mmCIF file of C-alpha atoms and ligand atoms in Angstrom:
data_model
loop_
_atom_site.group_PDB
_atom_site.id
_atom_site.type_symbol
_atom_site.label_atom_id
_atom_site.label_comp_id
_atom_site.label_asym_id
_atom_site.label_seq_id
_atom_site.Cartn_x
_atom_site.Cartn_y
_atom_site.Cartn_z
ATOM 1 C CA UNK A 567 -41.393 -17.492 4.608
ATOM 2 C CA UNK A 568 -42.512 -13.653 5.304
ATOM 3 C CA UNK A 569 -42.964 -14.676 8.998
ATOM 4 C CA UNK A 570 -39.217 -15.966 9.293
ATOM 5 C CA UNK A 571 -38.562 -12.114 7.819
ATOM 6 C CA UNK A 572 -36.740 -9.149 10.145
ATOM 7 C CA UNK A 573 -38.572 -5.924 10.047
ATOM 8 C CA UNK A 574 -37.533 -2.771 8.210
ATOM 9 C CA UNK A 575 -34.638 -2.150 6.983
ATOM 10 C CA UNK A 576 -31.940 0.836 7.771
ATOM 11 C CA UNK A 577 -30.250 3.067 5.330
ATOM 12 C CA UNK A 578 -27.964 5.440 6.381
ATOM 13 C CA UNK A 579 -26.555 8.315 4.276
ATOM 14 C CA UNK A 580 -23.148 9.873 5.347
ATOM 15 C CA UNK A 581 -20.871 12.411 3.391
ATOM 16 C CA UNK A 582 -19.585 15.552 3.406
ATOM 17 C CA UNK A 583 -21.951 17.934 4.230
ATOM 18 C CA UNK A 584 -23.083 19.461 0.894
ATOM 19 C CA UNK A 585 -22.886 16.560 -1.204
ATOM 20 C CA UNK A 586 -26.353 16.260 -1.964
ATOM 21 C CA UNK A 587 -27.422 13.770 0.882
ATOM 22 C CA UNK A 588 -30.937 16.042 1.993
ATOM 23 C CA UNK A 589 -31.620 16.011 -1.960
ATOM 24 C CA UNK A 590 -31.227 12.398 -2.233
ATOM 25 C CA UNK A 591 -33.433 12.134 0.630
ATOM 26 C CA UNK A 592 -36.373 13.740 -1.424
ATOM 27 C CA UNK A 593 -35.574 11.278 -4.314
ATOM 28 C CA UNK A 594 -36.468 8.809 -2.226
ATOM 29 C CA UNK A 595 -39.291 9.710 -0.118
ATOM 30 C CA UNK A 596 -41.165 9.390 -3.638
ATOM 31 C CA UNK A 597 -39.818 5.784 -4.308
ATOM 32 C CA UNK A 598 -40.423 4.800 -0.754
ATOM 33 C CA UNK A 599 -43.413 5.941 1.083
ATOM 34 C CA UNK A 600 -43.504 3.830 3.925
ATOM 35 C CA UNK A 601 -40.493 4.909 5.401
ATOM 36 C CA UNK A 602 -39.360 7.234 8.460
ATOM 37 C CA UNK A 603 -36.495 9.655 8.530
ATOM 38 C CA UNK A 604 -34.713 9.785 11.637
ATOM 39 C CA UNK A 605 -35.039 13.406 13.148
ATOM 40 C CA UNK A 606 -31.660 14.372 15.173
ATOM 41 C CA UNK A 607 -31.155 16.263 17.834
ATOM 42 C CA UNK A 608 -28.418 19.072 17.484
ATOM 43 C CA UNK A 609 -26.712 21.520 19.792
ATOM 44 C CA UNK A 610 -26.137 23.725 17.051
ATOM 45 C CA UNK A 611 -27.888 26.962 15.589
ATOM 46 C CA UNK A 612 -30.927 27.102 13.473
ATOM 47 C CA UNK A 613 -30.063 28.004 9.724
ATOM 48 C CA UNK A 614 -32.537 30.268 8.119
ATOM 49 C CA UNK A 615 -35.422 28.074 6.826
ATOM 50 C CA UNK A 616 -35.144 25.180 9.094
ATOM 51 C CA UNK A 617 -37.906 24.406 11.205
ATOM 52 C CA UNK A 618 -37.468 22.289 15.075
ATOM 53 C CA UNK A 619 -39.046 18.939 14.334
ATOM 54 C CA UNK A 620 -38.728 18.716 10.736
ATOM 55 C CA UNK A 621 -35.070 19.275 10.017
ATOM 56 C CA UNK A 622 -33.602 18.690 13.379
ATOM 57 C CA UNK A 623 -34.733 19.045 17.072
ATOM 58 C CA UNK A 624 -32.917 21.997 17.738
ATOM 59 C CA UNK A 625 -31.988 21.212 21.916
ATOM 60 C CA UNK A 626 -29.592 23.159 24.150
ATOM 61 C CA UNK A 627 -26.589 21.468 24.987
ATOM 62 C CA UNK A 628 -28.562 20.633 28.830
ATOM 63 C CA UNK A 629 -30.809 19.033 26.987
ATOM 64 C CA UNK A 630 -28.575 16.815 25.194
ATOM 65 C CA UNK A 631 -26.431 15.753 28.019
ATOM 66 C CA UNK A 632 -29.621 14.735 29.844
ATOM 67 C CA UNK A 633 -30.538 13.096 26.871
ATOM 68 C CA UNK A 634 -27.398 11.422 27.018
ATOM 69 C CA UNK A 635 -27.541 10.672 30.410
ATOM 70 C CA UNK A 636 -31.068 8.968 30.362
ATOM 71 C CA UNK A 637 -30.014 6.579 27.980
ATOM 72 C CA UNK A 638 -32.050 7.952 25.330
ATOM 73 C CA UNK A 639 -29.943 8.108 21.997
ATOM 74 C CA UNK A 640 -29.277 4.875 19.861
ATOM 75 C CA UNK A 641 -25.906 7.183 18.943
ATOM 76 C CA UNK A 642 -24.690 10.719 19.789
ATOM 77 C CA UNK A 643 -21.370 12.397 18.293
ATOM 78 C CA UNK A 644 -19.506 15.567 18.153
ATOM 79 C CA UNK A 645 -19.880 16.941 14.601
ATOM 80 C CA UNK A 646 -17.581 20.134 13.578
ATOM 81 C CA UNK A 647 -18.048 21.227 17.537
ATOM 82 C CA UNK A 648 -22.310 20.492 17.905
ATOM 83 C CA UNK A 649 -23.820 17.210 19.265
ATOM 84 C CA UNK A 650 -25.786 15.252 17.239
ATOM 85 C CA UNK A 651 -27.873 12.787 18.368
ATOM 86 C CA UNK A 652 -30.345 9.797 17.110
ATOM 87 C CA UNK A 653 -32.764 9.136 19.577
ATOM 88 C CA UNK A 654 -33.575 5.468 20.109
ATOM 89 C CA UNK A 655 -37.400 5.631 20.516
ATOM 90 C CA UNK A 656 -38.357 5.793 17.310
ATOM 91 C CA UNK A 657 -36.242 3.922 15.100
ATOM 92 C CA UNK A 658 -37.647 0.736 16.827
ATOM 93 C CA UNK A 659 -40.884 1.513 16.721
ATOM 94 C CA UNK A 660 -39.819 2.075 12.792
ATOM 95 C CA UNK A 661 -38.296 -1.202 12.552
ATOM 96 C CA UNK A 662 -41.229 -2.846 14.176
ATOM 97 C CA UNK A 663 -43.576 -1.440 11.666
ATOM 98 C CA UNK A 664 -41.299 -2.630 8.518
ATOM 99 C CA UNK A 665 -40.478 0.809 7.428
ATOM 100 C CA UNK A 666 -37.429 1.772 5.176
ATOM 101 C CA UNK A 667 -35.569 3.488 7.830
ATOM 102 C CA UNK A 668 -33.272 6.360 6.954
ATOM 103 C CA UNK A 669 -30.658 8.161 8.631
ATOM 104 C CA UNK A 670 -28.619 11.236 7.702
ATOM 105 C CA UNK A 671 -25.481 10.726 10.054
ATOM 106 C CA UNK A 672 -21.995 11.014 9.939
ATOM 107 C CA UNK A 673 -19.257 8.203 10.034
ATOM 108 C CA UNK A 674 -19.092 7.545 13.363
ATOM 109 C CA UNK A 675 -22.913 7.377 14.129
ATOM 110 C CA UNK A 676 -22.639 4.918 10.719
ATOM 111 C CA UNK A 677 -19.883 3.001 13.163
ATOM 112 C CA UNK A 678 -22.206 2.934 15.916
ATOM 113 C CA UNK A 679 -25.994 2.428 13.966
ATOM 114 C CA UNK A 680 -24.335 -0.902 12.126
ATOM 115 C CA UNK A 681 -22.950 -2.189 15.514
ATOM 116 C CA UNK A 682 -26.716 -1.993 17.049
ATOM 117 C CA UNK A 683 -28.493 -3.479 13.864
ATOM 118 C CA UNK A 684 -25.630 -5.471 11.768
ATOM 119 C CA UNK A 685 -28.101 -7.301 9.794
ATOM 120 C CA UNK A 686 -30.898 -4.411 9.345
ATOM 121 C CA UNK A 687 -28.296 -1.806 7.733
ATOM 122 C CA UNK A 688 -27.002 -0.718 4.741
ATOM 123 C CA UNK A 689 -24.809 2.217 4.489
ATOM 124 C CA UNK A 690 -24.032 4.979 1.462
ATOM 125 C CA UNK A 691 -21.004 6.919 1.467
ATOM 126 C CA UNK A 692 -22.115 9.783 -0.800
ATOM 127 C CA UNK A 693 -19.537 12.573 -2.049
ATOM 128 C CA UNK A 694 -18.696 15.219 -5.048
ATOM 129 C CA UNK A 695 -16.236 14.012 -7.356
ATOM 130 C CA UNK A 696 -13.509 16.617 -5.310
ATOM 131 C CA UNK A 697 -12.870 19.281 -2.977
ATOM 132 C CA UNK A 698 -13.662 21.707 -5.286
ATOM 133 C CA UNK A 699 -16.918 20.785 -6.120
ATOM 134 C CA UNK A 700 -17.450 20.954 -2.468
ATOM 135 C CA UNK A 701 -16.873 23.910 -1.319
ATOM 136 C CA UNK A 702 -18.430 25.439 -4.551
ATOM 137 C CA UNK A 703 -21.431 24.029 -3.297
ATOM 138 C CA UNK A 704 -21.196 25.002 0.264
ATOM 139 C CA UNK A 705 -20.379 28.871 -0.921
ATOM 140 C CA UNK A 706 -23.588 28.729 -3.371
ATOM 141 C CA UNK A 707 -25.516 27.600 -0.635
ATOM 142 C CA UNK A 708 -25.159 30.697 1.017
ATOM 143 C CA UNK A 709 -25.918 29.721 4.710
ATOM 144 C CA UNK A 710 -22.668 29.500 6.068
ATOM 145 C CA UNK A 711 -19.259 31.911 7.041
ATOM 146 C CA UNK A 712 -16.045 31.459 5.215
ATOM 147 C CA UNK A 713 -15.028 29.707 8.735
ATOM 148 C CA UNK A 714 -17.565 26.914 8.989
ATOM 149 C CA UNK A 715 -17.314 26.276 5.180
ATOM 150 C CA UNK A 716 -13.059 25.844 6.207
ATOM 151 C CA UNK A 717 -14.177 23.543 9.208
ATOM 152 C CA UNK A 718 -17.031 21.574 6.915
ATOM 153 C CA UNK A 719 -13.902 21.024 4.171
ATOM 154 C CA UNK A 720 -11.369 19.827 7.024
ATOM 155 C CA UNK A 721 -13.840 17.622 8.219
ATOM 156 C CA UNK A 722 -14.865 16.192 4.848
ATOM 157 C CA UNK A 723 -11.248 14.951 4.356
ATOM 158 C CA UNK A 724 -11.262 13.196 7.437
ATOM 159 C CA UNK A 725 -14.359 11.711 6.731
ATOM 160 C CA UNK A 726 -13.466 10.142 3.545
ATOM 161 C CA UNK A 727 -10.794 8.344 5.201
ATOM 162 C CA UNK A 728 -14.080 6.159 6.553
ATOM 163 C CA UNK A 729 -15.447 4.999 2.979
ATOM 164 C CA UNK A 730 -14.451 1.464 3.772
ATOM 165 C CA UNK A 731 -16.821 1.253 6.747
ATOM 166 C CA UNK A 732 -19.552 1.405 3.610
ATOM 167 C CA UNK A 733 -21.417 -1.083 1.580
ATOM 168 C CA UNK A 734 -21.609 1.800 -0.991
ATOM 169 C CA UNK A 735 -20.051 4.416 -2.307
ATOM 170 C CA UNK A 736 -22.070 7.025 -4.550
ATOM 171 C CA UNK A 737 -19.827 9.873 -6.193
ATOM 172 C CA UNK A 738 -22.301 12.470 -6.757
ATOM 173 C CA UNK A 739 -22.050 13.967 -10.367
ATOM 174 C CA UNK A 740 -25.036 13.878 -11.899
ATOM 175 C CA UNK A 741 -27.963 14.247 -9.172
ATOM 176 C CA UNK A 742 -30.614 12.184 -11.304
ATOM 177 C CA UNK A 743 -27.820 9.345 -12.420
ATOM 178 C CA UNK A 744 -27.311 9.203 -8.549
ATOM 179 C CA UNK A 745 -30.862 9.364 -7.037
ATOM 180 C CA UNK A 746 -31.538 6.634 -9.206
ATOM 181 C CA UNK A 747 -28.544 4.657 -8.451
ATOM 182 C CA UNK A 748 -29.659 5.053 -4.353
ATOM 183 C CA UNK A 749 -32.867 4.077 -5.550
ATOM 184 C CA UNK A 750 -31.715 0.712 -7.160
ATOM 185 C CA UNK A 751 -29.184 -0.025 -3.328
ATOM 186 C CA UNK A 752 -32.229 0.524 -1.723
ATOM 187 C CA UNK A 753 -34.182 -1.961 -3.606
ATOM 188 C CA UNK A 754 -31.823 -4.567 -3.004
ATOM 189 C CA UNK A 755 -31.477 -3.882 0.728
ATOM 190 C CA UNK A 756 -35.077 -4.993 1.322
ATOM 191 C CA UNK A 757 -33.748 -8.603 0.182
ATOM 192 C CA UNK A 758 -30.111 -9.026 1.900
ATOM 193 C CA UNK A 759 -30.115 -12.470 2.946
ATOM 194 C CA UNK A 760 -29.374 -10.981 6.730
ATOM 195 C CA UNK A 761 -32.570 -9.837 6.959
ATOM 196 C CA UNK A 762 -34.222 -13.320 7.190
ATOM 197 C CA UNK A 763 -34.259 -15.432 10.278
ATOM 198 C CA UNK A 764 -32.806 -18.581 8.034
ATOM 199 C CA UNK A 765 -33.081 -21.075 10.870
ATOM 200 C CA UNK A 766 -36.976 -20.523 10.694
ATOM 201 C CA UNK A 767 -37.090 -20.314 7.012
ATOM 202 C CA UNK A 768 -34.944 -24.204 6.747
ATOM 203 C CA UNK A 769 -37.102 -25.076 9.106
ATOM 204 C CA UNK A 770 -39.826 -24.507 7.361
ATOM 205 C CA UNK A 771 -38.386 -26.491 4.294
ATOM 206 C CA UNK A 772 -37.749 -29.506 6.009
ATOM 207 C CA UNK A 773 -41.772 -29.670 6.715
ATOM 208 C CA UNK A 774 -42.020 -30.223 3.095
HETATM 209 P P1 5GP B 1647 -25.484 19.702 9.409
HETATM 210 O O1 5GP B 1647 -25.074 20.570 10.567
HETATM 211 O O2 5GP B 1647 -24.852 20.127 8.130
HETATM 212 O O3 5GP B 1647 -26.961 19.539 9.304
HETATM 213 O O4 5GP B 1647 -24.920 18.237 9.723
HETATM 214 C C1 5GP B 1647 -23.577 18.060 10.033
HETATM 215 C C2 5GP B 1647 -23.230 16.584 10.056
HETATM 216 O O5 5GP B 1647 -23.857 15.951 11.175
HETATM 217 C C3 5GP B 1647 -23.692 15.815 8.818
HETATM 218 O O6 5GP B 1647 -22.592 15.020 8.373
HETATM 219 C C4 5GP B 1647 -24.793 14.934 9.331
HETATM 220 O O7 5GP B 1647 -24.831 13.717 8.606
HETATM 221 C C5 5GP B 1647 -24.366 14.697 10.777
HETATM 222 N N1 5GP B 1647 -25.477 14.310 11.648
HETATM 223 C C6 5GP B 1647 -26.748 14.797 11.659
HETATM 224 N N2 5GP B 1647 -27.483 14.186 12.604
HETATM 225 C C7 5GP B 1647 -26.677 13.274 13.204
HETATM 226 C C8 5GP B 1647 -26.873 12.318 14.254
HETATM 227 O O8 5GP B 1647 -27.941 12.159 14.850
HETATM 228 N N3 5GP B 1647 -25.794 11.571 14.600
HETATM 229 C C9 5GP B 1647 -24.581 11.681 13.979
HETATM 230 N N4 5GP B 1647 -23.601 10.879 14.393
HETATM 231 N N5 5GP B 1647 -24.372 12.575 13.001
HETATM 232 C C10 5GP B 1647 -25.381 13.365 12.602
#
């Protein structure tokens, strides 16, 4: 039965920016040691107390297109005027070693991460309960201008309009009601039917 099994599993995280999808993040990291975060590249600036390789690979935009060009991103988008990118490399190496693999992208790389691994993913929407919430949040985070915190809102409208693309939805209220709640989604990702070769696992019946 474990050998008719698929290996690791994908969660991605998309949302607004702001509504609590890097904290969620170090929920789980405690619940789920054996997994790997998926390190993007970005085009865009540094924010004070970021570090290249740990938050994002900070790349100039020659870099990316290269990166692009070589064929060596699983997804890339435009996000509020940077690139992001996911680079492929990794994530199957991941995979191959059965981690919990988890992505902090936005609804288009969600779009394009399902299409490559339909059966491996499961995908949380996560959001504040309004707009208001939002950009409370942004402004007490202190790391952006009144402009980008205008763009990050604009954007966060249009990327509610993707929620159906999700398994999951997770209105962010209460941080500890919903770290536990991801906790639980993640749980039952690691036994979605999809993730079992079930011709090999019949087969493996009918020797009975
Ligand atoms: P931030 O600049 O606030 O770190 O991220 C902005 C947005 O870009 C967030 O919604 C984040 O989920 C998204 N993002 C980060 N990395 C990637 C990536 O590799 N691919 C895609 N498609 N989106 C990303």
């Amino acid at each position: 039965m474990i050998d008719s099994k698929q290996k690791g599993v994908i969660l991605i995280l998309s949302g607004p920016s702001g509504a609590g999808k890097s904290s969620l993040y170090t929920a789980l990291k405690e619940s789920f040691p054996n997994h790997y975060f998926s390190i993007s590249s970005t085009t865009r600036d540094m924010r004070d107390g970021e570090v290249c390789g740990i938050h994002y690979n900070f790349v100039t935009k020659e870099q990316f297109q290269k990166d692009i060009e070589l064929g060596n991103f699983l997804e890339w988008a435009e996000v509020h005027g940077n690139y992001y990118g996911t680079s492929k490399a990794p994530i199957l190496n991941a995979l191959e070693q059965g981690k919990l693999v988890i992505f902090d992208i936005d609804v288009q790389g969600q779009v394009n991460v399902k299409k490559s691994f339909p059966n491996h993913t499961t995908s949380v929407f996560v959001t504040t309960k309004d707009s208001k919430i939002l950009e409370d949040r942004l402004i007490s985070r202190g790391d952006m201008d009144s402009e980008a915190i205008k763009k990050r809102l604009k954007n966060a409208r249009c990327e509610l309009d993707n929620i159906s693309n999700f398994d999951y939805l997770l209105i962010n209220d209460d941080f500890n009601t919903t770290a536990s709640e991801l906790i639980c989604i993640v749980k039952s990702a690691f036994h979605k039917a999809s993730l079992y070769d079930l011709e090999s696992f019949n087969k493996s019946w009918s020797k009975l």
